[in-house]
Structure formats: structure tokens, C-alpha cells
Amino acid sequence: TQAGNASGGRAAVVQSLLNSADFRQNEINAIFQHFLNRAATGPELNAFASGGVTMAQIAVSIASGKEYYGKSGGSIDGFLAKIYLDGVGHPLDGQGAALFNGMFATAQGLSNVLVATTVLQSPSASNNLLLVVYQNAMHRSGSPAGSTLLAAALAAIAQVM
């Protein structure tokens, strides 16, 4: 459009939209919906909306909380199964189960925060979270090309912030 060309082109318009408070709130709500099956409350939106917090950090905060643990059945096995399915997008495999169950058995201080951080900051989880945000923003399943473009735009914004 002429407005898009006058203000620096399509890239500037897209960046403006991705930097908007509305997009950020939608992104936060999509992550809450994905992990807790509910929208974020006003205080939760305010806590994360200020920026400087990545999708993965929001997901870790949610997945390491009591509400998420309760929704996973309140057990270590249930927590591991749910965080793999929600975070990585596939069921917990034998290798992951052995790794984390072994860590829980030997490390008395192992926390849900550490497990959530390890799982949700993996490349597979990053791709899965990107699809969650893409599907929420576009109201359809992500295409490889669309997901790649959104990932590049979000990465560029993260470098600016």
C-alpha cells in the first residue's frame, strides 16, 4: 500500500505490528492458552507485556508453576510427559524419560524450573512455540515459509530490544 511504502515499506509495517502491545498481548495469551488452556489474567499480562522477556522464558515461567504441575497430574512422570508434549510437540521418549528421571532421582535440588528451562529452550521447543504464536496470529496452521518468516522477524526484533 501507499502507507506501507511511505513509512519505510512492508518490513517497517510488519516490524511495527510485531512490536505492538496488541501483538505482545496476543503472543502471551497464546502461550498461556497452549500450556494452561486459559488466557492470561490482567496481572499476568502486565508482568510479561513490558518486553525483554522471550516466548521461551514466558513458557518456562508458566510450565514451572504450581498450576501447570497440577494440570500434569501432580507427579514427576505426569509433569515430564506434559512438558514434552506441550513444549516439544511430541510424547516423552525413552531417552528423555531416563535422563530426567535419573536427574530427579540423584539430584535432590532438581526443580521444575530447571527441567522446564532445559526442555523449553531446546531448538525443538523453540520451533513448537513459534508455531503456537503463528497459529494464533494467523488463525491457521503454520506453513514452513510463514513460520520461517515469522522466526526471522521475531529474531530481528529481539536483537533491537
PDB file of C-alpha atoms in Angstrom, residues 17-100:
ATOM      1  CA  LEU A  17       2.864  -4.685  14.083  1.00  0.00           C
ATOM      2  CA  LEU A  18       5.170  -7.216  15.748  1.00  0.00           C
ATOM      3  CA  ASN A  19       6.354  -4.555  18.204  1.00  0.00           C
ATOM      4  CA  SER A  20       2.818  -3.503  19.100  1.00  0.00           C
ATOM      5  CA  ALA A  21       1.309  -4.027  22.536  1.00  0.00           C
ATOM      6  CA  ASP A  22      -1.598  -5.881  20.924  1.00  0.00           C
ATOM      7  CA  PHE A  23       0.703  -8.415  19.264  1.00  0.00           C
ATOM      8  CA  ARG A  24       2.638  -8.897  22.510  1.00  0.00           C
ATOM      9  CA  GLN A  25      -0.580  -9.500  24.464  1.00  0.00           C
ATOM     10  CA  ASN A  26      -1.811 -11.951  21.816  1.00  0.00           C
ATOM     11  CA  GLU A  27       1.541 -13.740  21.929  1.00  0.00           C
ATOM     12  CA  ILE A  28       1.357 -14.024  25.747  1.00  0.00           C
ATOM     13  CA  ASN A  29      -2.242 -15.221  25.650  1.00  0.00           C
ATOM     14  CA  ALA A  30      -1.384 -17.829  23.018  1.00  0.00           C
ATOM     15  CA  ILE A  31       1.330 -19.255  25.258  1.00  0.00           C
ATOM     16  CA  PHE A  32      -0.970 -19.269  28.307  1.00  0.00           C
ATOM     17  CA  GLN A  33      -3.704 -20.942  26.247  1.00  0.00           C
ATOM     18  CA  HIS A  34      -1.274 -23.548  24.958  1.00  0.00           C
ATOM     19  CA  PHE A  35       0.147 -24.502  28.358  1.00  0.00           C
ATOM     20  CA  LEU A  36      -2.754 -23.820  30.761  1.00  0.00           C
ATOM     21  CA  ASN A  37      -5.816 -23.846  28.468  1.00  0.00           C
ATOM     22  CA  ARG A  38      -6.762 -20.344  29.579  1.00  0.00           C
ATOM     23  CA  ALA A  39      -5.958 -16.737  28.800  1.00  0.00           C
ATOM     24  CA  ALA A  40      -3.544 -14.773  30.947  1.00  0.00           C
ATOM     25  CA  THR A  41      -5.072 -12.678  33.711  1.00  0.00           C
ATOM     26  CA  GLY A  42      -4.555  -8.913  33.796  1.00  0.00           C
ATOM     27  CA  PRO A  43      -1.670  -9.125  36.298  1.00  0.00           C
ATOM     28  CA  GLU A  44      -0.056 -11.944  34.282  1.00  0.00           C
ATOM     29  CA  LEU A  45      -0.292  -9.902  31.065  1.00  0.00           C
ATOM     30  CA  ASN A  46       1.218  -6.897  32.821  1.00  0.00           C
ATOM     31  CA  ALA A  47       4.082  -8.982  34.211  1.00  0.00           C
ATOM     32  CA  PHE A  48       5.151 -10.193  30.757  1.00  0.00           C
ATOM     33  CA  ALA A  49       3.974  -7.401  28.446  1.00  0.00           C
ATOM     34  CA  SER A  50       6.755  -4.946  29.223  1.00  0.00           C
ATOM     35  CA  GLY A  51       9.063  -6.712  26.791  1.00  0.00           C
ATOM     36  CA  GLY A  52      12.539  -8.060  27.254  1.00  0.00           C
ATOM     37  CA  VAL A  53      11.118 -11.498  28.043  1.00  0.00           C
ATOM     38  CA  THR A  54      11.219 -14.155  25.333  1.00  0.00           C
ATOM     39  CA  MET A  55       8.475 -16.630  24.471  1.00  0.00           C
ATOM     40  CA  ALA A  56      10.629 -19.395  25.921  1.00  0.00           C
ATOM     41  CA  GLN A  57      11.047 -17.504  29.201  1.00  0.00           C
ATOM     42  CA  ILE A  58       7.293 -16.980  29.453  1.00  0.00           C
ATOM     43  CA  ALA A  59       6.733 -20.674  28.732  1.00  0.00           C
ATOM     44  CA  VAL A  60       9.299 -21.663  31.398  1.00  0.00           C
ATOM     45  CA  SER A  61       7.603 -19.423  33.939  1.00  0.00           C
ATOM     46  CA  ILE A  62       4.214 -20.992  33.196  1.00  0.00           C
ATOM     47  CA  ALA A  63       5.416 -24.601  32.956  1.00  0.00           C
ATOM     48  CA  SER A  64       7.430 -24.452  36.169  1.00  0.00           C
ATOM     49  CA  GLY A  65       4.473 -23.172  38.191  1.00  0.00           C
ATOM     50  CA  LYS A  66       2.112 -24.977  40.546  1.00  0.00           C
ATOM     51  CA  GLU A  67      -0.882 -24.598  38.222  1.00  0.00           C
ATOM     52  CA  TYR A  68       0.888 -26.389  35.366  1.00  0.00           C
ATOM     53  CA  TYR A  69       2.224 -29.096  37.697  1.00  0.00           C
ATOM     54  CA  GLY A  70      -1.305 -29.663  38.968  1.00  0.00           C
ATOM     55  CA  LYS A  71      -2.661 -29.928  35.423  1.00  0.00           C
ATOM     56  CA  SER A  72       0.004 -32.547  34.702  1.00  0.00           C
ATOM     57  CA  GLY A  73      -1.369 -34.810  37.417  1.00  0.00           C
ATOM     58  CA  GLY A  74       0.861 -33.620  40.242  1.00  0.00           C
ATOM     59  CA  SER A  75       3.585 -36.196  39.616  1.00  0.00           C
ATOM     60  CA  ILE A  76       7.066 -36.110  38.128  1.00  0.00           C
ATOM     61  CA  ASP A  77       6.090 -38.585  35.404  1.00  0.00           C
ATOM     62  CA  GLY A  78       2.986 -36.568  34.532  1.00  0.00           C
ATOM     63  CA  PHE A  79       4.974 -33.322  34.525  1.00  0.00           C
ATOM     64  CA  LEU A  80       7.623 -34.767  32.202  1.00  0.00           C
ATOM     65  CA  ALA A  81       5.012 -36.219  29.831  1.00  0.00           C
ATOM     66  CA  LYS A  82       3.057 -32.947  29.692  1.00  0.00           C
ATOM     67  CA  ILE A  83       6.041 -30.632  29.276  1.00  0.00           C
ATOM     68  CA  TYR A  84       7.382 -32.734  26.393  1.00  0.00           C
ATOM     69  CA  LEU A  85       4.032 -32.812  24.639  1.00  0.00           C
ATOM     70  CA  ASP A  86       3.293 -29.121  25.202  1.00  0.00           C
ATOM     71  CA  GLY A  87       6.857 -27.885  24.802  1.00  0.00           C
ATOM     72  CA  VAL A  88       8.442 -30.032  22.142  1.00  0.00           C
ATOM     73  CA  GLY A  89       5.263 -31.203  20.453  1.00  0.00           C
ATOM     74  CA  HIS A  90       5.753 -34.940  20.810  1.00  0.00           C
ATOM     75  CA  PRO A  91       5.404 -37.523  23.574  1.00  0.00           C
ATOM     76  CA  LEU A  92       8.212 -38.070  26.041  1.00  0.00           C
ATOM     77  CA  ASP A  93      10.645 -40.594  24.586  1.00  0.00           C
ATOM     78  CA  GLY A  94      12.627 -43.216  26.471  1.00  0.00           C
ATOM     79  CA  GLN A  95      15.851 -41.231  26.318  1.00  0.00           C
ATOM     80  CA  GLY A  96      14.246 -38.093  27.769  1.00  0.00           C
ATOM     81  CA  ALA A  97      12.427 -40.076  30.458  1.00  0.00           C
ATOM     82  CA  ALA A  98      15.635 -41.833  31.506  1.00  0.00           C
ATOM     83  CA  LEU A  99      17.596 -38.578  31.565  1.00  0.00           C
ATOM     84  CA  PHE A 100      15.135 -36.564  33.646  1.00  0.00           C
TER      85      PHE A 100
END
